[in-house]
Amino acid sequence: MDTNDQKSESGLGRRDLLKVLGGVAVANGLGASTWAALELLVPSATADTWHKSVCRYCGTGCGVLVGMRDGRVTDVRGDDLAHNKGVICVKGSMLRALPYVKGRLTTPKIRRDGRLVDATWDEAMSHVAQTFKDAIAAGGPDSVAFYGSGQLLTEESYTANKLFKAGIRTNNVDGNPRLCMGSAAAGYTQVYGKDEPPGSYEDIDYADCIFTIGANLFECHPPLFERVQQRRRASKGTRLIVVDPRRTRTAEHADIHLAPVPGTDLLLLNAMAQVICEEGLLDTSFIDKHVRFSDGQNTVDLAAFKAFLEKYKPEAVASELGIAAHQIREVAFLFARSRATTSLWTMGINQRTQGVFLNNMLNGLHLITGHIGRPGATPFSVTGQPNACGGVRDTGALGHLLPAGHVVANEGHRRKVEQLWGVEPGTISDKPGLDAVSLFRAMGDGRVKAALVMCTNPAQSLPAADRYRAAMEKCFLVVAEIVEDSETAQFADVLLPAALWIEKEGVTGQGERRYQLIEKLMDPPGQARSDLDILVDLADRLGHGALINARTPEDIWDEWRQFSVSSMYNFKGMTRARLEKERGLQWPCPSEDHPGTIRRYVAGDDPLVTNGSAMEFYGQPDKKAIVFLRPYVPSPEHTTEEFPFYLTTGRVLEQWHTSTMTGRIEELAKASGDAVIEINEQDAWKLQIAKGDSVEVRSRHGTLQGSAQVASSPRRGVVFATFHDAKLLINRVVADNVDPISREPEYKVTAVSLRKVGT
Ligand SMILES: Nc1nc2c(c(=O)[nH]1)N[C@H]1C(S)=C(S)[C@@H](COP(=O)(O)OP(=O)(O)OC[C@H]3O[C@@H](n4cnc5c(=O)[nH]c(N)nc54)[C@H](O)[C@@H]3O)O[C@H]1N2
Ligand SMILES: Nc1nc2c(c(=O)[nH]1)N[C@H]1C(S)=C(S)[C@@H](COP(=O)(O)OP(=O)(O)OC[C@H]3O[C@@H](n4cnc5c(=O)[nH]c(N)nc54)[C@H](O)[C@@H]3O)O[C@H]1N2
Ligand code: SF4
Ligand SMILES: [Mo]
């Protein structure tokens, strides 16, 4: 049966949804009202009261209004006053069903004789605490770990980080943002000395050239896609360039779509830089004032940069890249010569063994052309999760980081953070903690004996799934979840019921440095507790209650706000009272009368620019941003006779990640359907594979079978699958190669073979 044609009970099928969304793109002036119509398509009960909140899902961080009646959520709509201007996507529209999905976990459970059985909170937590204590006594603090999430609230990630790094004294604190934003964060930090984007979503409204690479905004950040389309309707000359090996819904709307061979984008970026240099398109006065070139070790000059680029002439790279030389030249011209260029990129760039180099070079293209710091001109890494930026990158809840841009490897930083946390000098270990993939490898070889996994589903989301599922089997795993049957719950020794979204409260920080408050509007089901309450309980039981002295969201926010004053992430002016009233604020925001910062490093906007010049990259010692010379290195996953196809993976509009939430909402489940193996139609013809056939996908990492979908969207030689469906579990075959700097896995490039095994 064609899943595209399936209708949900409310009559809403995937085609309808896409039609509505697609209509937005073409209908002049209809934009917002068409999106509003989308909400009308979803029947909902009326509400008595409306409450300002934030969507639970993605990094767009849409402001929503939650309608309630008799203590239940009855409706959710886009908030016209928020940055998303009332626009939300179908996942946001269906939020009203989220708290009530089937299979909510309502009681703590302990594994006894292989089965998870109900327990009291006290039984469960004392079992957890005792096992952690035993592991630490036997193997030291590094034998335990925290694996968190860009979907936890800021106060939760901040508290977990403090408990593990300053209480237990291990830096083994990592999480799913490593799988997602690791390369973007490292890329920004190398270039500007500080993480997080210089610009804002607002830049889309002023851009004349929108360069989108490795991002499918139409499906993954729909309100941003709508913003791009609004800009194009308002300004006919604005060009949308999309670089993606698939002709995605985003690419379908582009003025120019370039489809590279997966894994080769650095050839494109370097070739664009080569053209820009050769054709005299550099902004030399900007470069003289604000830019330094580096080969990664030493400062070099512009001549060295030009010489480095010589081997990336478009004609030299075209065949390996799979894009014609004249198209590379055209795009380089459009990028450099537009009045204002905004680049938008996401996982097609970050989830790569050269993810950091790609991020360096995307920022570099903006720096050599001066497309930064003006309305519409900015390099912008679009973020994935709702609180990966605020909750994890900013609080430093990753193995190598400390809060507010400090790092474990720097002794001065450790001393400063110890002082701010009121612990003895030397408390924080000088050994950086394990990154996500290394952490699960350490579970496999017995170095990590007990771990707390919170708000993430690694048994489905990690690459090379068989390898890491076997590792989880060996570790004492405590899993805090909202559903009882996630893939990771199968590996739990203790399963803890968590409150979600508006069942708890705290701050989230979305992709443009904007912090927003989610207030508690209802109680969690059964005995479920907030992740914060679980962490505070664990701190008490491990004897660190005095360290975790702030224990309500409000008190923790105040502590963290005060902490930020010591840094270039200063958001002291974002009091809880302001966040209750306002639709989010962007840092830096040092005082209560400061409106927040739209464009960072720009005098008059960013309060940290103080040297009198128009722009100042104050994160670097010499106040100059760095353009790196970054050589292209092919992915270790090259195709061979045995594995002649590139598998690339990603997302679908209606499903959130491992679909534990959206998969249980009937309208969304029916609209997206099950995951399929998308095969280019010419490849399918050659292999005699038809739609619905059962195919075997084999890589160097695993084998699986799935149902074929024959499509024109992937370029020839490319196979695509989403990872939302545990029945397909595509990560069984996905490679676990990582970027050597960011340690982010290369989910986007795996060499595979395809074989028809049934009809
Ligand atoms: N509907 C929905 N929206 C989401 C999410 C979700 O689960 N569902 N998750 C959120 C999260 S956490 C994230 S990280 C973002 C992800 O947002 P995106 O990164 O936009 O989504 P993906 O589908 O993972 O990948 C984007 C594109 O990269 C392309 N790609 C693959 N290989 C390459 C390559 O070698 N080069 C280039 N240039 N492109 C390549 C893929 O074909 C794909 O279309 O979405 C967020 N929004
Ligand atoms: N093949 C492939 N794999 C990928 C990617 C890819 O592009 N391709 N992308 C990677 C990326 S970018 C990301 S971000 C990851 C995401 O991967 P995961 O984080 O593993 O996926 P989620 O489904 O978001 O998992 C969140 C879990 O937390 C639970 N939950 C929801 N709310 C709460 C709460 O408030 N508290 C608690 N305790 N639990 C809660 C949900 O039920 C769910 O099981 O996947 C990565 N994996
Ligand atoms: S775009 Fe993201 S934040 Fe906005 S409604 Fe959709 S899922 Fe929620
Ligand atoms: Mo992500």
mmCIF file of C-alpha atoms in Angstrom, residues 405-731:
data_model
loop_
_atom_site.group_PDB
_atom_site.id
_atom_site.type_symbol
_atom_site.label_atom_id
_atom_site.label_comp_id
_atom_site.label_asym_id
_atom_site.label_seq_id
_atom_site.Cartn_x
_atom_site.Cartn_y
_atom_site.Cartn_z
ATOM 1 C CA GLY A 405 32.999 28.542 27.134
ATOM 2 C CA HIS A 406 35.553 27.190 29.622
ATOM 3 C CA VAL A 407 37.411 23.964 28.888
ATOM 4 C CA VAL A 408 38.625 21.080 31.021
ATOM 5 C CA ALA A 409 42.092 21.069 29.428
ATOM 6 C CA ASN A 410 42.832 24.636 30.648
ATOM 7 C CA GLU A 411 44.040 24.758 34.250
ATOM 8 C CA GLY A 412 43.074 28.408 34.677
ATOM 9 C CA HIS A 413 39.557 27.599 33.531
ATOM 10 C CA ARG A 414 39.274 24.715 35.994
ATOM 11 C CA ARG A 415 40.402 26.947 38.882
ATOM 12 C CA LYS A 416 37.908 29.627 37.884
ATOM 13 C CA VAL A 417 34.988 27.202 37.637
ATOM 14 C CA GLU A 418 35.940 25.561 40.950
ATOM 15 C CA GLN A 419 35.881 28.969 42.594
ATOM 16 C CA LEU A 420 32.506 29.837 41.068
ATOM 17 C CA TRP A 421 31.113 26.499 42.244
ATOM 18 C CA GLY A 422 32.677 26.911 45.685
ATOM 19 C CA VAL A 423 34.757 23.714 45.626
ATOM 20 C CA GLU A 424 38.418 23.147 46.485
ATOM 21 C CA PRO A 425 41.031 23.845 43.804
ATOM 22 C CA GLY A 426 41.906 20.546 42.111
ATOM 23 C CA THR A 427 38.386 19.133 42.506
ATOM 24 C CA ILE A 428 37.681 19.055 38.769
ATOM 25 C CA SER A 429 39.683 16.318 37.056
ATOM 26 C CA ASP A 430 42.160 17.475 34.427
ATOM 27 C CA LYS A 431 41.204 14.524 32.232
ATOM 28 C CA PRO A 432 38.594 15.420 29.597
ATOM 29 C CA GLY A 433 35.594 13.091 29.743
ATOM 30 C CA LEU A 434 34.656 10.526 27.126
ATOM 31 C CA ASP A 435 32.782 11.711 24.055
ATOM 32 C CA ALA A 436 29.562 9.882 23.122
ATOM 33 C CA VAL A 437 30.984 7.139 20.945
ATOM 34 C CA SER A 438 34.031 6.611 23.197
ATOM 35 C CA LEU A 439 31.758 6.461 26.231
ATOM 36 C CA PHE A 440 29.731 3.592 24.789
ATOM 37 C CA ARG A 441 32.938 1.855 23.689
ATOM 38 C CA ALA A 442 34.112 2.148 27.306
ATOM 39 C CA MET A 443 30.882 0.481 28.461
ATOM 40 C CA GLY A 444 31.738 -2.351 26.086
ATOM 41 C CA ASP A 445 35.240 -2.913 27.442
ATOM 42 C CA GLY A 446 34.272 -2.491 31.107
ATOM 43 C CA ARG A 447 35.915 0.873 31.832
ATOM 44 C CA VAL A 448 32.534 2.516 32.413
ATOM 45 C CA LYS A 449 30.491 0.328 34.758
ATOM 46 C CA ALA A 450 27.424 2.458 35.514
ATOM 47 C CA ALA A 451 25.737 5.260 33.588
ATOM 48 C CA LEU A 452 22.723 7.525 33.868
ATOM 49 C CA VAL A 453 21.036 8.052 30.484
ATOM 50 C CA MET A 454 18.562 10.896 30.435
ATOM 51 C CA CYS A 455 16.194 12.071 27.703
ATOM 52 C CA THR A 456 17.823 10.256 24.809
ATOM 53 C CA ASN A 457 17.475 6.883 23.115
ATOM 54 C CA PRO A 458 21.000 5.793 22.174
ATOM 55 C CA ALA A 459 20.063 2.174 21.396
ATOM 56 C CA GLN A 460 18.357 3.558 18.293
ATOM 57 C CA SER A 461 20.247 6.778 17.608
ATOM 58 C CA LEU A 462 23.913 5.751 17.863
ATOM 59 C CA PRO A 463 25.635 4.570 14.677
ATOM 60 C CA ALA A 464 26.888 0.961 14.363
ATOM 61 C CA ALA A 465 23.926 0.013 16.560
ATOM 62 C CA ASP A 466 24.854 -3.640 17.102
ATOM 63 C CA ARG A 467 28.220 -2.660 18.540
ATOM 64 C CA TYR A 468 26.803 -0.166 21.031
ATOM 65 C CA ARG A 469 23.753 -2.221 21.964
ATOM 66 C CA ALA A 470 26.125 -5.010 22.964
ATOM 67 C CA ALA A 471 28.109 -2.453 24.995
ATOM 68 C CA MET A 472 24.971 -1.246 26.813
ATOM 69 C CA GLU A 473 24.224 -4.832 27.738
ATOM 70 C CA LYS A 474 27.428 -4.912 29.789
ATOM 71 C CA CYS A 475 26.907 -1.657 31.691
ATOM 72 C CA PHE A 476 24.593 -0.891 34.648
ATOM 73 C CA LEU A 477 22.260 1.440 32.781
ATOM 74 C CA VAL A 478 19.849 3.831 34.501
ATOM 75 C CA VAL A 479 17.421 5.271 31.984
ATOM 76 C CA ALA A 480 15.115 8.227 32.670
ATOM 77 C CA GLU A 481 12.309 8.048 30.083
ATOM 78 C CA ILE A 482 8.781 9.171 29.419
ATOM 79 C CA VAL A 483 7.752 5.928 27.690
ATOM 80 C CA GLU A 484 8.127 2.384 28.930
ATOM 81 C CA ASP A 485 9.352 0.754 25.732
ATOM 82 C CA SER A 486 12.003 2.863 24.019
ATOM 83 C CA GLU A 487 14.795 0.823 22.428
ATOM 84 C CA THR A 488 17.132 1.907 25.241
ATOM 85 C CA ALA A 489 14.618 0.873 27.925
ATOM 86 C CA GLN A 490 15.285 -2.714 26.826
ATOM 87 C CA PHE A 491 18.848 -2.314 28.123
ATOM 88 C CA ALA A 492 17.919 -0.523 31.362
ATOM 89 C CA ASP A 493 18.738 -1.997 34.742
ATOM 90 C CA VAL A 494 16.673 0.756 36.324
ATOM 91 C CA LEU A 495 13.995 2.694 34.442
ATOM 92 C CA LEU A 496 12.849 6.015 35.902
ATOM 93 C CA PRO A 497 9.579 7.731 34.852
ATOM 94 C CA ALA A 498 10.177 11.307 33.736
ATOM 95 C CA ALA A 499 7.952 14.346 33.378
ATOM 96 C CA LEU A 500 7.953 15.975 29.944
ATOM 97 C CA TRP A 501 7.551 19.429 28.396
ATOM 98 C CA ILE A 502 4.903 21.435 30.336
ATOM 99 C CA GLU A 503 4.765 18.859 33.128
ATOM 100 C CA LYS A 504 7.908 20.570 34.466
ATOM 101 C CA GLU A 505 9.575 23.948 34.093
ATOM 102 C CA GLY A 506 12.809 25.512 33.043
ATOM 103 C CA VAL A 507 14.680 27.452 30.401
ATOM 104 C CA THR A 508 15.607 26.308 26.897
ATOM 105 C CA GLY A 509 18.079 28.006 24.562
ATOM 106 C CA GLN A 510 17.348 27.585 20.848
ATOM 107 C CA GLY A 511 19.597 28.053 17.844
ATOM 108 C CA GLU A 512 20.026 31.838 17.770
ATOM 109 C CA ARG A 513 21.229 32.327 21.381
ATOM 110 C CA ARG A 514 17.629 32.905 22.489
ATOM 111 C CA TYR A 515 16.644 31.707 25.959
ATOM 112 C CA GLN A 516 12.949 31.071 26.600
ATOM 113 C CA LEU A 517 11.034 29.858 29.617
ATOM 114 C CA ILE A 518 8.747 26.840 29.661
ATOM 115 C CA GLU A 519 6.369 27.038 32.621
ATOM 116 C CA LYS A 520 4.751 24.090 34.310
ATOM 117 C CA LEU A 521 1.094 23.835 33.300
ATOM 118 C CA MET A 522 0.112 20.350 34.452
ATOM 119 C CA ASP A 523 1.233 17.469 36.649
ATOM 120 C CA PRO A 524 3.098 14.499 35.203
ATOM 121 C CA PRO A 525 1.248 11.161 35.070
ATOM 122 C CA GLY A 526 1.516 8.622 37.895
ATOM 123 C CA GLN A 527 4.727 8.851 39.844
ATOM 124 C CA ALA A 528 6.738 10.527 37.078
ATOM 125 C CA ARG A 529 9.165 13.225 38.247
ATOM 126 C CA SER A 530 11.156 15.897 36.503
ATOM 127 C CA ASP A 531 14.688 14.995 35.467
ATOM 128 C CA LEU A 532 15.838 17.763 37.803
ATOM 129 C CA ASP A 533 14.186 16.095 40.791
ATOM 130 C CA ILE A 534 15.855 12.811 39.835
ATOM 131 C CA LEU A 535 19.278 14.503 39.692
ATOM 132 C CA VAL A 536 18.793 16.288 43.021
ATOM 133 C CA ASP A 537 17.735 13.007 44.646
ATOM 134 C CA LEU A 538 20.810 11.255 43.235
ATOM 135 C CA ALA A 539 23.059 14.092 44.489
ATOM 136 C CA ASP A 540 21.651 13.699 48.012
ATOM 137 C CA ARG A 541 22.082 9.937 47.995
ATOM 138 C CA LEU A 542 25.680 10.207 46.764
ATOM 139 C CA GLY A 543 26.510 12.709 49.521
ATOM 140 C CA HIS A 544 26.693 15.784 47.273
ATOM 141 C CA GLY A 545 23.583 17.505 48.550
ATOM 142 C CA ALA A 546 25.554 20.508 49.795
ATOM 143 C CA LEU A 547 27.120 21.081 46.376
ATOM 144 C CA ILE A 548 23.727 20.975 44.683
ATOM 145 C CA ASN A 549 22.338 23.650 46.964
ATOM 146 C CA ALA A 550 20.204 25.348 44.311
ATOM 147 C CA ARG A 551 17.490 22.787 43.627
ATOM 148 C CA THR A 552 14.510 24.539 42.099
ATOM 149 C CA PRO A 553 14.501 25.721 38.471
ATOM 150 C CA GLU A 554 14.276 29.306 39.683
ATOM 151 C CA ASP A 555 17.254 29.072 42.061
ATOM 152 C CA ILE A 556 19.390 27.165 39.582
ATOM 153 C CA TRP A 557 18.622 29.709 36.884
ATOM 154 C CA ASP A 558 19.749 32.492 39.232
ATOM 155 C CA GLU A 559 22.977 30.642 40.049
ATOM 156 C CA TRP A 560 23.732 30.015 36.380
ATOM 157 C CA ARG A 561 22.820 33.588 35.420
ATOM 158 C CA GLN A 562 25.272 34.858 38.010
ATOM 159 C CA PHE A 563 27.933 32.404 36.789
ATOM 160 C CA SER A 564 27.592 33.749 33.224
ATOM 161 C CA VAL A 565 28.798 37.191 34.284
ATOM 162 C CA SER A 566 32.310 35.759 34.378
ATOM 163 C CA SER A 567 32.189 35.010 30.675
ATOM 164 C CA MET A 568 31.456 36.219 27.165
ATOM 165 C CA TYR A 569 28.130 34.381 27.418
ATOM 166 C CA ASN A 570 26.867 37.001 29.846
ATOM 167 C CA PHE A 571 23.078 36.783 30.286
ATOM 168 C CA LYS A 572 22.763 38.243 33.757
ATOM 169 C CA GLY A 573 20.022 40.578 32.525
ATOM 170 C CA MET A 574 17.696 37.673 31.758
ATOM 171 C CA THR A 575 15.878 37.457 35.049
ATOM 172 C CA ARG A 576 13.178 34.894 35.503
ATOM 173 C CA ALA A 577 10.629 37.744 35.700
ATOM 174 C CA ARG A 578 11.738 38.990 32.273
ATOM 175 C CA LEU A 579 11.576 35.510 30.787
ATOM 176 C CA GLU A 580 8.058 35.086 32.139
ATOM 177 C CA LYS A 581 6.986 38.225 30.349
ATOM 178 C CA GLU A 582 9.075 38.373 27.178
ATOM 179 C CA ARG A 583 9.199 36.062 24.175
ATOM 180 C CA GLY A 584 12.752 35.008 24.833
ATOM 181 C CA LEU A 585 15.967 37.031 24.954
ATOM 182 C CA GLN A 586 19.236 36.614 23.063
ATOM 183 C CA TRP A 587 22.592 36.732 24.843
ATOM 184 C CA PRO A 588 24.830 38.606 25.455
ATOM 185 C CA CYS A 589 22.377 40.414 27.717
ATOM 186 C CA PRO A 590 24.392 41.766 30.640
ATOM 187 C CA SER A 591 21.829 43.968 32.374
ATOM 188 C CA GLU A 592 18.116 44.009 33.033
ATOM 189 C CA ASP A 593 17.605 46.960 30.723
ATOM 190 C CA HIS A 594 19.523 45.331 27.842
ATOM 191 C CA PRO A 595 17.290 44.203 24.946
ATOM 192 C CA GLY A 596 19.520 41.244 23.976
ATOM 193 C CA THR A 597 21.887 40.836 21.054
ATOM 194 C CA ILE A 598 20.792 40.095 17.511
ATOM 195 C CA ARG A 599 24.191 40.459 15.829
ATOM 196 C CA ARG A 600 27.206 39.418 17.802
ATOM 197 C CA TYR A 601 30.632 41.056 17.430
ATOM 198 C CA VAL A 602 28.961 44.185 16.007
ATOM 199 C CA ALA A 603 29.430 47.561 17.734
ATOM 200 C CA GLY A 604 26.184 49.117 18.879
ATOM 201 C CA ASP A 605 24.462 45.748 19.050
ATOM 202 C CA ASP A 606 26.798 43.474 21.010
ATOM 203 C CA PRO A 607 27.588 45.075 24.391
ATOM 204 C CA LEU A 608 30.875 43.174 24.595
ATOM 205 C CA VAL A 609 32.373 45.097 21.654
ATOM 206 C CA THR A 610 34.289 47.884 23.344
ATOM 207 C CA ASN A 611 37.311 48.829 21.245
ATOM 208 C CA GLY A 612 35.604 51.462 19.122
ATOM 209 C CA SER A 613 35.756 49.578 15.819
ATOM 210 C CA ALA A 614 32.672 48.537 13.868
ATOM 211 C CA MET A 615 33.316 44.851 14.491
ATOM 212 C CA GLU A 616 35.450 43.047 17.011
ATOM 213 C CA PHE A 617 36.012 39.315 17.233
ATOM 214 C CA TYR A 618 36.675 39.607 20.941
ATOM 215 C CA GLY A 619 36.808 35.862 21.503
ATOM 216 C CA GLN A 620 40.281 35.736 19.916
ATOM 217 C CA PRO A 621 43.389 37.189 21.590
ATOM 218 C CA ASP A 622 44.161 39.460 18.609
ATOM 219 C CA LYS A 623 40.427 40.181 18.059
ATOM 220 C CA LYS A 624 40.602 38.696 14.550
ATOM 221 C CA ALA A 625 38.553 35.782 13.224
ATOM 222 C CA ILE A 626 40.547 32.957 11.661
ATOM 223 C CA VAL A 627 40.238 31.634 8.119
ATOM 224 C CA PHE A 628 41.746 28.151 8.053
ATOM 225 C CA LEU A 629 43.397 26.387 5.123
ATOM 226 C CA ARG A 630 41.602 23.042 5.254
ATOM 227 C CA PRO A 631 42.590 20.244 2.876
ATOM 228 C CA TYR A 632 39.950 17.814 1.646
ATOM 229 C CA VAL A 633 40.365 14.240 2.858
ATOM 230 C CA PRO A 634 37.990 11.595 1.424
ATOM 231 C CA SER A 635 35.732 9.742 3.857
ATOM 232 C CA PRO A 636 37.029 6.370 5.040
ATOM 233 C CA GLU A 637 33.695 5.053 3.717
ATOM 234 C CA HIS A 638 34.540 5.102 0.015
ATOM 235 C CA THR A 639 32.558 2.940 -2.369
ATOM 236 C CA THR A 640 34.098 -0.262 -3.750
ATOM 237 C CA GLU A 641 32.969 -3.059 -6.026
ATOM 238 C CA GLU A 642 31.625 -4.866 -2.956
ATOM 239 C CA PHE A 643 29.889 -1.744 -1.541
ATOM 240 C CA PRO A 644 29.001 0.350 -4.590
ATOM 241 C CA PHE A 645 26.405 2.735 -3.036
ATOM 242 C CA TYR A 646 26.495 5.578 -0.529
ATOM 243 C CA LEU A 647 23.867 5.293 2.188
ATOM 244 C CA THR A 648 22.915 8.621 3.732
ATOM 245 C CA THR A 649 20.387 9.047 6.545
ATOM 246 C CA GLY A 650 18.176 11.784 7.927
ATOM 247 C CA ARG A 651 14.696 12.877 8.849
ATOM 248 C CA VAL A 652 11.129 13.219 7.750
ATOM 249 C CA LEU A 653 8.793 16.142 8.468
ATOM 250 C CA GLU A 654 6.301 14.465 10.800
ATOM 251 C CA GLN A 655 8.635 12.356 12.938
ATOM 252 C CA TRP A 656 10.915 13.400 15.751
ATOM 253 C CA HIS A 657 14.096 11.305 15.896
ATOM 254 C CA THR A 658 13.410 7.816 17.241
ATOM 255 C CA SER A 659 9.621 8.495 17.101
ATOM 256 C CA THR A 660 8.911 7.554 20.726
ATOM 257 C CA MET A 661 6.715 10.660 20.860
ATOM 258 C CA THR A 662 5.556 11.557 17.327
ATOM 259 C CA GLY A 663 5.205 7.879 16.362
ATOM 260 C CA ARG A 664 2.453 7.539 18.977
ATOM 261 C CA ILE A 665 0.460 10.479 17.644
ATOM 262 C CA GLU A 666 -1.845 8.911 15.122
ATOM 263 C CA GLU A 667 -2.013 11.762 12.618
ATOM 264 C CA LEU A 668 1.759 12.037 12.452
ATOM 265 C CA ALA A 669 2.368 8.284 12.346
ATOM 266 C CA LYS A 670 -0.055 7.774 9.503
ATOM 267 C CA ALA A 671 1.241 10.766 7.607
ATOM 268 C CA SER A 672 4.889 9.696 7.624
ATOM 269 C CA GLY A 673 4.408 5.944 7.434
ATOM 270 C CA ASP A 674 7.136 3.397 8.156
ATOM 271 C CA ALA A 675 10.738 4.015 7.158
ATOM 272 C CA VAL A 676 11.755 2.760 3.715
ATOM 273 C CA ILE A 677 14.977 2.365 1.744
ATOM 274 C CA GLU A 678 14.903 5.105 -0.909
ATOM 275 C CA ILE A 679 16.745 4.040 -4.054
ATOM 276 C CA ASN A 680 17.412 6.137 -7.127
ATOM 277 C CA GLU A 681 15.147 4.976 -9.956
ATOM 278 C CA GLN A 682 17.964 4.252 -12.393
ATOM 279 C CA ASP A 683 19.857 2.200 -9.819
ATOM 280 C CA ALA A 684 16.643 0.367 -8.943
ATOM 281 C CA TRP A 685 16.029 -0.443 -12.602
ATOM 282 C CA LYS A 686 19.512 -1.853 -12.951
ATOM 283 C CA LEU A 687 19.099 -4.008 -9.829
ATOM 284 C CA GLN A 688 15.548 -4.993 -10.842
ATOM 285 C CA ILE A 689 14.181 -3.581 -7.609
ATOM 286 C CA ALA A 690 10.594 -2.332 -7.582
ATOM 287 C CA LYS A 691 8.728 -0.325 -4.987
ATOM 288 C CA GLY A 692 7.772 -2.490 -2.009
ATOM 289 C CA ASP A 693 10.380 -5.154 -2.732
ATOM 290 C CA SER A 694 12.295 -6.429 0.217
ATOM 291 C CA VAL A 695 15.953 -5.412 -0.063
ATOM 292 C CA GLU A 696 19.049 -6.244 1.913
ATOM 293 C CA VAL A 697 21.360 -3.344 2.813
ATOM 294 C CA ARG A 698 24.832 -4.463 3.842
ATOM 295 C CA SER A 699 27.786 -2.361 5.018
ATOM 296 C CA ARG A 700 31.091 -3.082 6.733
ATOM 297 C CA HIS A 701 29.205 -2.546 10.034
ATOM 298 C CA GLY A 702 26.031 -4.586 9.711
ATOM 299 C CA THR A 703 23.205 -5.913 7.576
ATOM 300 C CA LEU A 704 19.464 -5.348 7.537
ATOM 301 C CA GLN A 705 16.402 -5.767 5.388
ATOM 302 C CA GLY A 706 13.769 -3.206 4.529
ATOM 303 C CA SER A 707 11.145 -2.226 2.041
ATOM 304 C CA ALA A 708 12.296 -0.437 -1.121
ATOM 305 C CA GLN A 709 11.010 2.921 -2.279
ATOM 306 C CA VAL A 710 12.011 3.871 -5.808
ATOM 307 C CA ALA A 711 12.572 7.606 -6.069
ATOM 308 C CA SER A 712 14.105 10.267 -8.244
ATOM 309 C CA SER A 713 15.266 12.371 -5.296
ATOM 310 C CA PRO A 714 18.594 10.727 -4.333
ATOM 311 C CA ARG A 715 21.307 11.259 -6.927
ATOM 312 C CA ARG A 716 22.438 8.132 -8.711
ATOM 313 C CA GLY A 717 24.526 5.916 -6.438
ATOM 314 C CA VAL A 718 22.892 7.312 -3.273
ATOM 315 C CA VAL A 719 20.483 5.422 -1.001
ATOM 316 C CA PHE A 720 18.539 7.226 1.750
ATOM 317 C CA ALA A 721 16.696 6.153 4.899
ATOM 318 C CA THR A 722 15.315 7.917 7.959
ATOM 319 C CA PHE A 723 16.195 6.658 11.431
ATOM 320 C CA HIS A 724 12.803 7.169 13.059
ATOM 321 C CA ASP A 725 11.591 3.602 12.726
ATOM 322 C CA ALA A 726 12.877 0.980 15.191
ATOM 323 C CA LYS A 727 11.538 -1.722 12.876
ATOM 324 C CA LEU A 728 14.088 -0.717 10.247
ATOM 325 C CA LEU A 729 16.810 0.425 12.692
ATOM 326 C CA ILE A 730 18.974 1.806 9.905
ATOM 327 C CA ASN A 731 21.787 2.519 12.375
#
